[in-house]
């Protein structure tokens, strides 16, 4: 059996993970020369949007009845956030949302994806609803609608009431009831105005980084807690979808995933297998149970432990037929075999490989977005893909009111050409959302990484459209 046959037999090639290594060089992806496409090439119905999240932008952490979130609490623990920063003020979206929505409009985007802050709506986690919290998102939605921008709501983008986190958060099975109550409230409240909903933002990020690696709230480092958080977030993802379906007639319902294109460091069998294990965690863990395929325990046997958490009916409850799946792609991952228990794989960091990186050290690799779109298009149960996040952080400099971020413009051109190539090959990718409209608070990295199309001076909170924002304005007009 040659290597290609072995890959197909083991199912690894079926994931699209490694096949590119075995194609002739001529078949490999080629970028279109930057700028060699126009908006119309994506088709008249292609969706163009920007994406942001409550904790990263709103500030107003304790205003108008909002309670402390897990991130408000976590960011106050010394050493958790770079430079000891927090998002008490962030980009002050809470007060400046009209200006930010006008900026989105000025850049010619038609969709604004934002998340709702659970502790603003249900300060005690469950029970009494905070009417001022509800009002705030009504104002945001109304402002979008009057500006001709379609509001798309993400239900959960990592900020939960600390009172629930203190009871175990995602590692407590009660989260299914807590989360369902929250989803009931906001879908009933906003469902007549908002038709596009995403249940989760990147389950892997808040479960893995929150409960296993300890770098995100709540800062736990426990395999057991991680396993619980994975299973309960999987159940909540599907349950959330069902609640939106019930409460919002005609809704377009999705969920979003953290994706990375995984390749082995070389063609040694042990590294190929390590890359497949890495891929199982990074790309397959949350989509496959939702499609009725179960967790990818064939490739990563440690996931069999999840079975001990199953209660009657869980297998069916993990499934939901989403209208679209959100792909969130930033970087490629190179994997090699390691002795790390369970995973038996580790990442070869971009810094060791001398490749182009963003200011957080992630490899800039547009080709990976093409491969991820192709890979996800092969899942039978997925009907439609939207790139719900893509963007880059560069060390922007504000000079005379301008930010000349050519690097970011090149990034978008190359990633958009990857999307277009996938689309031209028949992948049903129907939208592209930039992360993010404005600079904001980048979790444990604080304010240093800037992802915005609009520069925010965090001292004065003034906004300046960067050259990349002006590029989109021209491109999308
Ligand atoms: O800022 C984050 C966002 O919250 C989730 N996706 C990745 C972004 C950039 O790191």
CSV table of C-alpha atoms and ligand atoms in Angstrom, one decimal:
chain,number,residue,atom,x,y,z
A,1,UNK,CA,0.0,0.0,0.0
A,2,UNK,CA,1.5,3.4,-0.9
A,3,UNK,CA,1.2,6.4,1.3
A,4,UNK,CA,-1.7,7.9,-0.5
A,5,UNK,CA,-3.7,4.6,-0.3
A,6,UNK,CA,-2.9,4.4,3.4
A,7,UNK,CA,-4.2,7.9,3.9
A,8,UNK,CA,-7.4,7.1,2.2
A,9,UNK,CA,-7.8,3.9,4.1
A,10,UNK,CA,-7.3,5.5,7.4
A,11,UNK,CA,-9.8,8.2,6.6
A,12,UNK,CA,-7.2,10.9,7.0
A,13,UNK,CA,-7.2,11.8,3.4
A,14,UNK,CA,-10.9,11.9,3.5
A,15,UNK,CA,-10.6,14.8,5.9
A,16,UNK,CA,-8.7,16.6,3.2
A,17,UNK,CA,-6.0,17.1,5.8
A,18,UNK,CA,-2.9,15.9,3.9
A,19,UNK,CA,-3.9,15.2,0.4
A,20,UNK,CA,-2.4,18.5,-0.8
A,21,UNK,CA,1.0,17.1,0.0
A,22,UNK,CA,0.5,14.4,-2.6
A,23,UNK,CA,-0.8,16.5,-5.4
A,24,UNK,CA,1.4,17.7,-8.1
A,25,UNK,CA,2.9,21.1,-7.6
A,26,UNK,CA,0.8,22.4,-10.5
A,27,UNK,CA,-2.4,21.4,-8.7
A,28,UNK,CA,-1.6,23.2,-5.6
A,29,UNK,CA,-3.3,26.4,-4.7
A,30,UNK,CA,-2.1,29.6,-6.4
A,31,UNK,CA,-3.1,33.0,-5.2
A,32,UNK,CA,-4.7,35.2,-7.7
A,33,UNK,CA,-2.6,38.4,-8.0
A,34,UNK,CA,-3.8,40.6,-5.2
A,35,UNK,CA,-6.7,42.8,-6.3
A,36,UNK,CA,-7.4,40.7,-9.4
A,37,UNK,CA,-11.0,40.3,-8.5
A,38,UNK,CA,-14.0,42.6,-7.8
A,39,UNK,CA,-16.9,42.3,-5.5
A,40,UNK,CA,-19.2,41.2,-8.3
A,41,UNK,CA,-17.1,38.0,-8.7
A,42,UNK,CA,-18.5,36.8,-5.4
A,43,UNK,CA,-22.1,37.1,-6.8
A,44,UNK,CA,-24.9,39.5,-6.0
A,45,UNK,CA,-26.2,37.6,-2.9
A,46,UNK,CA,-22.8,37.2,-1.2
A,47,UNK,CA,-23.0,38.5,2.3
A,48,UNK,CA,-20.4,41.1,3.5
A,49,UNK,CA,-20.2,41.8,7.2
A,50,UNK,CA,-18.1,42.7,10.2
A,51,UNK,CA,-18.1,40.9,13.5
A,52,UNK,CA,-17.6,42.0,17.1
A,53,UNK,CA,-18.3,40.8,20.6
A,54,UNK,CA,-19.9,42.3,23.7
A,55,UNK,CA,-17.1,41.9,26.2
A,56,UNK,CA,-14.4,43.0,23.7
A,57,UNK,CA,-16.1,46.2,22.7
A,58,UNK,CA,-18.9,47.4,25.1
A,59,UNK,CA,-17.3,48.5,28.3
A,60,UNK,CA,-19.9,49.8,30.8
A,61,UNK,CA,-19.1,46.7,32.8
A,62,UNK,CA,-21.3,47.6,35.7
A,63,UNK,CA,-23.8,50.1,34.3
A,64,UNK,CA,-27.6,49.9,34.1
A,65,UNK,CA,-28.0,46.7,36.1
A,66,UNK,CA,-25.3,44.6,34.4
A,67,UNK,CA,-23.7,42.1,36.8
A,68,UNK,CA,-20.1,41.0,36.9
A,69,UNK,CA,-19.2,38.6,34.1
A,70,UNK,CA,-16.7,35.7,34.3
A,71,UNK,CA,-14.3,37.9,32.3
A,72,UNK,CA,-14.8,41.0,34.6
A,73,UNK,CA,-13.8,38.7,37.4
A,74,UNK,CA,-11.0,36.9,35.6
A,75,UNK,CA,-9.4,40.1,34.3
A,76,UNK,CA,-9.0,41.3,37.8
A,77,UNK,CA,-6.9,38.3,38.9
A,78,UNK,CA,-3.3,39.6,38.8
A,79,UNK,CA,-1.2,38.1,35.9
A,80,UNK,CA,-4.1,36.9,33.8
A,81,UNK,CA,-4.2,39.7,31.2
A,82,UNK,CA,-1.3,41.3,29.5
A,83,UNK,CA,-0.3,44.6,31.2
A,84,UNK,CA,-3.0,44.0,33.8
A,85,UNK,CA,-5.6,45.4,31.4
A,86,UNK,CA,-9.4,44.8,31.5
A,87,UNK,CA,-12.4,45.6,29.4
A,88,UNK,CA,-14.2,47.9,31.9
A,89,UNK,CA,-14.3,50.5,29.2
A,90,UNK,CA,-13.0,48.6,26.1
A,91,UNK,CA,-14.0,50.5,22.9
A,92,UNK,CA,-16.9,52.0,24.8
A,93,UNK,CA,-19.4,50.6,22.3
A,94,UNK,CA,-22.1,50.9,24.9
A,95,UNK,CA,-22.1,54.7,24.5
A,96,UNK,CA,-20.6,54.9,21.0
A,97,UNK,CA,-22.7,52.3,19.1
A,98,UNK,CA,-24.4,54.9,16.9
A,99,UNK,CA,-21.0,56.2,15.7
A,100,UNK,CA,-19.6,52.6,15.2
A,101,UNK,CA,-22.7,51.6,13.2
A,102,UNK,CA,-22.3,54.7,11.0
A,103,UNK,CA,-18.6,53.7,10.5
A,104,UNK,CA,-19.7,50.2,9.4
A,105,UNK,CA,-22.1,51.8,7.0
A,106,UNK,CA,-19.4,54.2,5.7
A,107,UNK,CA,-17.2,51.2,4.9
A,108,UNK,CA,-20.1,49.8,2.8
A,109,UNK,CA,-20.7,46.6,4.9
A,110,UNK,CA,-24.2,45.4,5.0
A,111,UNK,CA,-24.1,43.2,8.1
A,112,UNK,CA,-23.1,43.8,11.6
A,113,UNK,CA,-22.6,40.6,13.7
A,114,UNK,CA,-22.4,41.3,17.4
A,115,UNK,CA,-23.0,39.3,20.6
A,116,UNK,CA,-25.4,39.8,23.5
A,117,UNK,CA,-23.9,40.0,27.0
A,118,UNK,CA,-25.7,37.4,29.2
A,119,UNK,CA,-25.0,39.3,32.5
A,120,UNK,CA,-26.6,42.5,31.0
A,121,UNK,CA,-29.8,40.5,30.3
A,122,UNK,CA,-30.0,38.2,33.3
A,123,UNK,CA,-27.7,39.6,36.0
A,124,UNK,CA,-28.3,36.7,38.3
A,125,UNK,CA,-27.8,34.2,35.5
A,126,UNK,CA,-31.4,33.1,35.5
A,127,UNK,CA,-34.6,34.6,36.9
A,128,UNK,CA,-35.1,38.4,36.8
A,129,UNK,CA,-34.6,40.1,33.5
A,130,UNK,CA,-32.9,43.4,33.4
A,131,UNK,CA,-35.0,45.7,31.3
A,132,UNK,CA,-32.2,48.2,30.8
A,133,UNK,CA,-30.0,45.5,29.4
A,134,UNK,CA,-32.8,44.5,26.9
A,135,UNK,CA,-33.2,48.1,25.9
A,136,UNK,CA,-29.6,48.5,25.0
A,137,UNK,CA,-29.7,45.8,22.3
A,138,UNK,CA,-33.0,47.1,21.0
A,139,UNK,CA,-31.2,50.5,20.5
A,140,UNK,CA,-28.3,48.7,18.7
A,141,UNK,CA,-30.7,46.7,16.5
A,142,UNK,CA,-32.8,49.8,15.7
A,143,UNK,CA,-29.8,51.8,14.9
A,144,UNK,CA,-28.6,49.1,12.5
A,145,UNK,CA,-31.9,48.8,10.8
A,146,UNK,CA,-32.2,52.5,10.3
A,147,UNK,CA,-28.7,52.6,8.8
A,148,UNK,CA,-29.6,49.8,6.4
A,149,UNK,CA,-27.3,47.3,8.2
A,150,UNK,CA,-28.6,43.8,9.0
A,151,UNK,CA,-28.1,42.9,12.6
A,152,UNK,CA,-26.8,39.3,13.2
A,153,UNK,CA,-26.8,38.1,16.8
A,154,UNK,CA,-24.3,35.8,18.4
A,155,UNK,CA,-25.9,34.4,21.5
A,156,UNK,CA,-22.8,33.4,23.4
A,157,UNK,CA,-19.4,35.0,22.8
A,158,UNK,CA,-17.7,33.9,26.1
A,159,UNK,CA,-19.1,36.3,28.7
A,160,UNK,CA,-21.4,34.6,31.2
A,161,UNK,CA,-22.6,35.9,34.6
A,162,UNK,CA,-19.8,35.2,37.2
A,163,UNK,CA,-22.5,33.9,39.5
A,164,UNK,CA,-22.9,30.9,37.1
A,165,UNK,CA,-19.2,30.5,36.5
A,166,UNK,CA,-18.7,30.3,40.3
A,167,UNK,CA,-21.0,27.2,40.2
A,168,UNK,CA,-18.8,25.5,37.6
A,169,UNK,CA,-19.9,27.3,34.4
A,170,UNK,CA,-19.6,25.1,31.4
A,171,UNK,CA,-18.4,22.3,33.5
A,172,UNK,CA,-21.7,22.0,35.4
A,173,UNK,CA,-24.5,20.2,33.6
A,174,UNK,CA,-27.0,22.7,34.9
A,175,UNK,CA,-25.6,25.1,32.2
A,176,UNK,CA,-28.1,23.4,29.8
A,177,UNK,CA,-31.0,24.8,31.8
A,178,UNK,CA,-29.3,28.2,32.5
A,179,UNK,CA,-28.3,28.7,28.9
A,180,UNK,CA,-31.7,27.6,27.6
A,181,UNK,CA,-33.4,30.2,29.8
A,182,UNK,CA,-31.1,32.9,28.5
A,183,UNK,CA,-31.7,31.9,24.8
A,184,UNK,CA,-35.5,31.8,25.4
A,185,UNK,CA,-35.4,35.4,26.8
A,186,UNK,CA,-33.4,37.0,24.0
A,187,UNK,CA,-35.0,35.1,21.1
A,188,UNK,CA,-38.5,36.1,22.3
A,189,UNK,CA,-37.3,39.7,22.8
A,190,UNK,CA,-35.5,40.3,19.6
A,191,UNK,CA,-36.9,37.6,17.2
A,192,UNK,CA,-39.3,39.9,15.5
A,193,UNK,CA,-36.5,42.3,14.4
A,194,UNK,CA,-33.5,39.9,14.0
A,195,UNK,CA,-33.7,36.9,11.7
A,196,UNK,CA,-30.0,35.8,11.6
A,197,UNK,CA,-28.7,34.1,14.7
A,198,UNK,CA,-25.5,32.3,15.7
A,199,UNK,CA,-25.7,30.2,18.8
A,200,UNK,CA,-22.0,30.0,19.8
A,201,UNK,CA,-18.8,31.6,19.1
A,202,UNK,CA,-15.9,29.1,18.9
A,203,UNK,CA,-16.8,26.5,21.5
A,204,UNK,CA,-13.2,25.2,21.4
A,205,UNK,CA,-11.8,28.6,22.4
A,206,UNK,CA,-13.8,29.0,25.6
A,207,UNK,CA,-13.7,25.3,26.6
A,208,UNK,CA,-10.1,24.6,25.8
A,209,UNK,CA,-8.6,27.9,26.9
A,210,UNK,CA,-11.0,28.3,29.8
A,211,UNK,CA,-11.0,24.8,31.4
A,212,UNK,CA,-7.9,23.0,30.1
A,213,UNK,CA,-5.2,25.6,29.3
A,214,UNK,CA,-6.3,28.1,31.9
A,215,UNK,CA,-5.5,31.2,29.8
A,216,UNK,CA,-9.1,32.3,29.4
A,217,UNK,CA,-11.9,32.7,32.1
A,218,UNK,CA,-12.3,30.9,34.4
A,219,UNK,CA,-8.6,29.9,34.2
A,220,UNK,CA,-9.0,26.2,35.0
A,221,UNK,CA,-6.5,23.6,34.1
A,222,UNK,CA,-8.4,20.3,34.4
A,223,UNK,CA,-8.9,17.6,31.8
A,224,UNK,CA,-12.1,16.5,33.7
A,225,UNK,CA,-13.6,20.0,33.6
A,226,UNK,CA,-12.6,20.4,29.9
A,227,UNK,CA,-14.4,17.2,29.0
A,228,UNK,CA,-17.5,18.3,30.8
A,229,UNK,CA,-17.4,21.7,29.2
A,230,UNK,CA,-17.1,20.1,25.7
A,231,UNK,CA,-20.1,17.9,26.2
A,232,UNK,CA,-22.3,20.5,27.8
A,233,UNK,CA,-21.3,23.1,25.2
A,234,UNK,CA,-22.2,20.6,22.5
A,235,UNK,CA,-25.6,20.0,24.0
A,236,UNK,CA,-26.2,23.7,24.5
A,237,UNK,CA,-25.2,24.4,20.9
A,238,UNK,CA,-27.9,22.2,19.6
A,239,UNK,CA,-30.5,23.1,22.2
A,240,UNK,CA,-29.9,26.8,21.4
A,241,UNK,CA,-30.5,26.1,17.7
A,242,UNK,CA,-33.8,24.4,18.6
A,243,UNK,CA,-34.9,27.3,20.8
A,244,UNK,CA,-34.2,29.9,18.0
A,245,UNK,CA,-36.1,27.7,15.6
A,246,UNK,CA,-39.1,27.6,17.9
A,247,UNK,CA,-39.1,31.3,18.8
A,248,UNK,CA,-38.0,33.0,15.6
A,249,UNK,CA,-40.1,32.2,12.6
A,250,UNK,CA,-38.1,32.3,9.4
A,251,UNK,CA,-34.8,32.4,11.2
A,252,UNK,CA,-31.5,31.7,9.5
A,253,UNK,CA,-29.6,29.8,12.2
A,254,UNK,CA,-25.9,29.1,12.5
A,255,UNK,CA,-23.1,28.5,14.9
A,256,UNK,CA,-19.5,29.4,14.5
A,257,UNK,CA,-16.3,27.3,14.9
A,258,UNK,CA,-12.7,28.1,15.6
A,259,UNK,CA,-10.8,26.6,12.6
A,260,UNK,CA,-7.2,26.1,11.7
A,261,UNK,CA,-5.6,24.3,8.8
A,262,UNK,CA,-3.5,21.5,10.3
A,263,UNK,CA,-0.5,19.9,8.5
A,264,UNK,CA,2.2,17.6,9.8
A,265,UNK,CA,5.7,18.9,10.2
A,266,UNK,CA,7.0,16.3,7.7
A,267,UNK,CA,5.8,13.1,6.1
A,268,UNK,CA,6.9,10.7,8.9
A,269,UNK,CA,4.0,8.5,9.7
A,270,UNK,CA,4.0,9.4,13.4
A,271,UNK,CA,3.8,13.1,12.5
A,272,UNK,CA,1.0,12.5,10.0
A,273,UNK,CA,-1.0,10.8,12.7
A,274,UNK,CA,-0.2,13.5,15.2
A,275,UNK,CA,-1.6,16.1,12.8
A,276,UNK,CA,-4.8,14.0,12.4
A,277,UNK,CA,-5.2,14.0,16.2
A,278,UNK,CA,-4.6,17.7,16.3
A,279,UNK,CA,-7.2,18.2,13.5
A,280,UNK,CA,-9.7,16.1,15.5
A,281,UNK,CA,-9.5,18.5,18.4
A,282,UNK,CA,-9.1,21.7,16.4
A,283,UNK,CA,-11.6,21.2,13.6
A,284,UNK,CA,-13.8,18.1,14.2
A,285,UNK,CA,-14.6,18.1,17.9
A,286,UNK,CA,-17.7,20.3,17.7
A,287,UNK,CA,-19.0,19.9,14.2
A,288,UNK,CA,-19.2,16.1,14.0
A,289,UNK,CA,-21.5,15.5,17.0
A,290,UNK,CA,-23.7,18.3,15.8
A,291,UNK,CA,-24.0,16.4,12.4
A,292,UNK,CA,-24.8,13.2,14.2
A,293,UNK,CA,-21.4,11.7,13.7
A,294,UNK,CA,-20.4,11.6,17.4
A,295,UNK,CA,-17.1,12.9,18.7
A,296,UNK,CA,-14.0,12.0,16.6
A,297,UNK,CA,-12.9,9.3,19.1
A,298,UNK,CA,-11.7,7.1,16.2
A,299,UNK,CA,-8.8,9.4,15.7
A,300,UNK,CA,-8.4,10.6,19.3
A,301,UNK,CA,-9.3,7.8,21.7
A,302,UNK,CA,-9.1,10.0,24.8
A,303,UNK,CA,-12.5,11.5,23.6
A,304,UNK,CA,-14.1,8.1,24.6
A,305,UNK,CA,-14.1,9.5,28.1
A,306,UNK,CA,-16.9,11.8,27.0
A,307,UNK,CA,-19.2,8.8,27.0
A,308,UNK,CA,-19.1,8.7,30.8
A,309,UNK,CA,-20.9,12.0,30.8
A,310,UNK,CA,-23.8,10.9,28.6
A,311,UNK,CA,-27.3,10.8,30.0
A,312,UNK,CA,-30.2,9.1,28.2
A,313,UNK,CA,-31.0,10.8,25.0
A,314,UNK,CA,-27.8,12.9,24.8
A,315,UNK,CA,-26.7,11.4,21.5
A,316,UNK,CA,-29.8,12.7,19.7
A,317,UNK,CA,-29.8,16.0,21.6
A,318,UNK,CA,-26.3,16.8,20.3
A,319,UNK,CA,-27.7,17.1,16.8
A,320,UNK,CA,-29.1,20.2,15.2
A,321,UNK,CA,-29.6,20.9,11.5
A,322,UNK,CA,-28.0,24.4,11.3
A,323,UNK,CA,-28.8,26.6,8.2
A,324,UNK,CA,-25.2,27.6,8.1
A,325,UNK,CA,-21.9,26.9,9.7
A,326,UNK,CA,-19.5,29.8,10.5
A,327,UNK,CA,-15.9,29.3,9.7
A,328,UNK,CA,-13.4,31.4,11.7
A,329,UNK,CA,-10.0,31.1,10.3
A,330,UNK,CA,-6.8,33.0,11.3
A,331,UNK,CA,-3.7,30.8,11.0
A,332,UNK,CA,-2.3,27.4,10.1
A,333,UNK,CA,-1.1,24.8,12.6
A,334,UNK,CA,1.9,22.6,12.0
A,335,UNK,CA,1.8,19.5,14.2
A,336,UNK,CA,4.3,16.9,15.3
A,337,UNK,CA,4.2,13.8,17.5
A,338,UNK,CA,4.8,14.3,21.2
A,339,UNK,CA,4.5,12.5,24.5
A,340,UNK,CA,1.8,14.8,25.8
A,341,UNK,CA,-0.7,12.3,27.3
A,342,UNK,CA,-4.0,12.0,25.4
A,343,UNK,CA,-3.2,14.3,22.5
A,344,UNK,CA,0.3,12.9,21.7
A,345,UNK,CA,0.8,15.9,19.4
A,346,UNK,CA,2.1,19.4,19.7
A,347,UNK,CA,2.4,22.5,17.6
A,348,UNK,CA,5.6,23.6,15.9
A,349,UNK,CA,5.3,27.3,16.6
A,350,UNK,CA,5.4,29.7,13.6
A,351,UNK,CA,8.3,31.5,15.3
A,352,UNK,CA,10.4,28.3,15.0
A,353,UNK,CA,9.6,28.1,11.3
A,354,UNK,CA,10.5,31.6,10.1
A,355,UNK,CA,7.1,32.2,8.4
A,356,UNK,CA,5.1,35.4,8.1
A,357,UNK,CA,3.1,36.0,11.3
A,358,UNK,CA,0.6,38.4,12.8
A,359,UNK,CA,1.4,40.4,15.9
A,360,UNK,CA,0.1,37.5,18.1
A,361,UNK,CA,2.5,35.1,16.4
A,362,UNK,CA,-0.1,33.2,14.3
A,363,UNK,CA,1.1,32.2,10.9
A,364,UNK,CA,-0.4,34.2,8.0
A,365,UNK,CA,-1.4,31.4,5.6
A,366,UNK,CA,-4.3,32.3,3.2
A,367,UNK,CA,-4.1,29.0,1.5
A,368,UNK,CA,-5.3,27.4,4.7
A,369,UNK,CA,-8.7,29.2,4.5
A,370,UNK,CA,-9.2,27.6,1.0
A,371,UNK,CA,-8.4,24.1,2.5
A,372,UNK,CA,-10.7,24.6,5.4
A,373,UNK,CA,-13.6,25.6,3.2
A,374,UNK,CA,-13.0,22.6,1.0
A,375,UNK,CA,-12.7,20.3,4.0
A,376,UNK,CA,-16.0,21.5,5.5
A,377,UNK,CA,-17.8,21.4,2.2
A,378,UNK,CA,-17.2,17.7,2.2
A,379,UNK,CA,-19.4,17.1,5.3
A,380,UNK,CA,-22.7,15.9,3.9
A,381,UNK,CA,-24.8,17.6,6.6
A,382,UNK,CA,-23.5,21.1,6.1
A,383,UNK,CA,-25.6,23.1,3.7
A,384,UNK,CA,-23.9,26.5,3.7
A,385,UNK,CA,-20.7,28.0,5.0
A,386,UNK,CA,-20.1,31.6,5.9
A,387,UNK,CA,-16.7,32.9,6.9
A,388,UNK,CA,-18.0,34.6,10.1
A,389,UNK,CA,-14.5,35.8,11.2
A,390,UNK,CA,-11.2,36.5,9.5
A,391,UNK,CA,-8.8,39.2,10.1
A,392,UNK,CA,-5.3,40.1,11.3
A,393,UNK,CA,-3.5,42.1,14.0
A,394,UNK,CA,-0.6,44.3,12.9
A,395,UNK,CA,1.3,46.9,15.0
A,396,UNK,CA,-0.7,49.9,13.6
A,397,UNK,CA,0.6,53.4,14.0
A,398,UNK,CA,-1.7,56.4,13.9
A,399,UNK,CA,0.0,59.3,12.0
A,400,UNK,CA,-1.8,62.5,11.3
A,401,UNK,CA,-5.1,60.8,11.7
A,402,UNK,CA,-4.2,58.0,9.2
A,403,UNK,CA,-3.2,54.3,9.7
A,404,UNK,CA,-1.3,52.9,6.7
A,405,UNK,CA,-1.9,49.2,7.2
A,406,UNK,CA,-0.9,47.8,3.9
A,407,UNK,CA,-0.1,44.5,5.5
A,408,UNK,CA,-3.7,44.1,6.5
A,409,UNK,CA,-5.0,45.1,3.1
A,410,UNK,CA,-2.7,42.4,1.5
A,411,UNK,CA,-4.0,39.9,4.1
A,412,UNK,CA,-7.6,40.6,3.1
A,413,UNK,CA,-6.9,40.4,-0.6
A,414,UNK,CA,-5.1,37.0,-0.2
A,415,UNK,CA,-7.8,35.6,2.0
A,416,UNK,CA,-10.6,36.8,-0.2
A,417,UNK,CA,-8.9,35.2,-3.2
A,418,UNK,CA,-8.8,31.9,-1.2
A,419,UNK,CA,-12.6,32.3,-0.6
A,420,UNK,CA,-13.2,33.0,-4.2
A,421,UNK,CA,-11.2,30.1,-5.4
A,422,UNK,CA,-13.2,27.8,-3.1
A,423,UNK,CA,-16.4,29.3,-4.3
A,424,UNK,CA,-15.5,28.9,-7.9
A,425,UNK,CA,-14.8,25.2,-7.3
A,426,UNK,CA,-18.3,24.8,-6.0
A,427,UNK,CA,-18.0,25.3,-2.3
A,428,UNK,CA,-21.2,26.8,-1.0
A,429,UNK,CA,-19.5,29.7,0.9
A,430,UNK,CA,-22.0,32.5,0.9
A,431,UNK,CA,-20.5,35.3,3.0
A,432,UNK,CA,-17.4,36.8,4.5
A,433,UNK,CA,-17.3,38.8,7.8
A,434,UNK,CA,-14.2,40.8,8.9
A,435,UNK,CA,-13.0,40.6,12.4
A,436,UNK,CA,-13.4,43.4,13.5
A,437,UNK,CA,-15.0,46.8,12.8
A,438,UNK,CA,-13.0,48.5,15.5
A,439,UNK,CA,-9.9,47.7,17.6
A,440,UNK,CA,-11.0,46.1,20.8
A,441,UNK,CA,-10.0,44.1,23.8
A,442,UNK,CA,-8.2,40.9,22.7
A,443,UNK,CA,-8.9,38.7,25.8
A,444,UNK,CA,-5.7,37.6,27.6
A,445,UNK,CA,-3.6,39.7,25.3
A,446,UNK,CA,-5.4,42.9,26.3
A,447,UNK,CA,-5.3,45.9,24.0
A,448,UNK,CA,-2.0,45.3,22.2
A,449,UNK,CA,-3.2,43.2,19.2
A,450,UNK,CA,-5.3,45.5,17.0
A,451,UNK,CA,-7.7,43.7,14.6
A,452,UNK,CA,-9.9,46.7,13.6
A,453,UNK,CA,-10.7,48.3,10.3
A,454,UNK,CA,-11.1,51.3,12.5
A,455,UNK,CA,-8.3,52.4,14.8
A,456,UNK,CA,-9.4,53.3,18.4
A,457,UNK,CA,-7.3,55.6,20.4
A,458,UNK,CA,-7.9,53.9,23.8
A,459,UNK,CA,-7.0,57.1,25.7
A,460,UNK,CA,-9.5,59.4,24.0
A,461,UNK,CA,-11.7,56.7,22.4
A,462,UNK,CA,-11.6,58.5,19.1
A,463,UNK,CA,-12.0,56.5,16.0
A,464,UNK,CA,-10.0,56.7,12.7
A,465,UNK,CA,-10.8,54.5,9.6
A,466,UNK,CA,-7.6,52.7,8.7
A,467,UNK,CA,-6.4,52.3,5.1
A,468,UNK,CA,-7.8,48.8,5.2
A,469,UNK,CA,-11.3,50.2,6.1
A,470,UNK,CA,-11.0,52.6,3.2
A,471,UNK,CA,-9.9,49.7,0.9
A,472,UNK,CA,-13.2,47.8,1.9
A,473,UNK,CA,-15.2,51.0,1.3
A,474,UNK,CA,-13.9,51.2,-2.2
A,475,UNK,CA,-14.1,47.4,-2.9
A,476,UNK,CA,-17.7,47.1,-1.6
A,477,UNK,CA,-19.2,50.2,-3.1
B,1,LIG,O1,-10.9,38.3,19.1
B,1,LIG,C1,-11.1,37.0,18.8
B,1,LIG,C2,-12.6,36.6,18.8
B,1,LIG,O2,-13.2,36.9,20.1
B,1,LIG,C3,-12.8,35.2,18.5
B,1,LIG,N1,-12.1,34.8,17.4
B,1,LIG,C4,-10.7,35.2,17.2
B,1,LIG,C5,-10.6,36.6,17.4
B,1,LIG,C6,-9.1,37.1,17.2
B,1,LIG,O3,-8.3,36.4,18.1
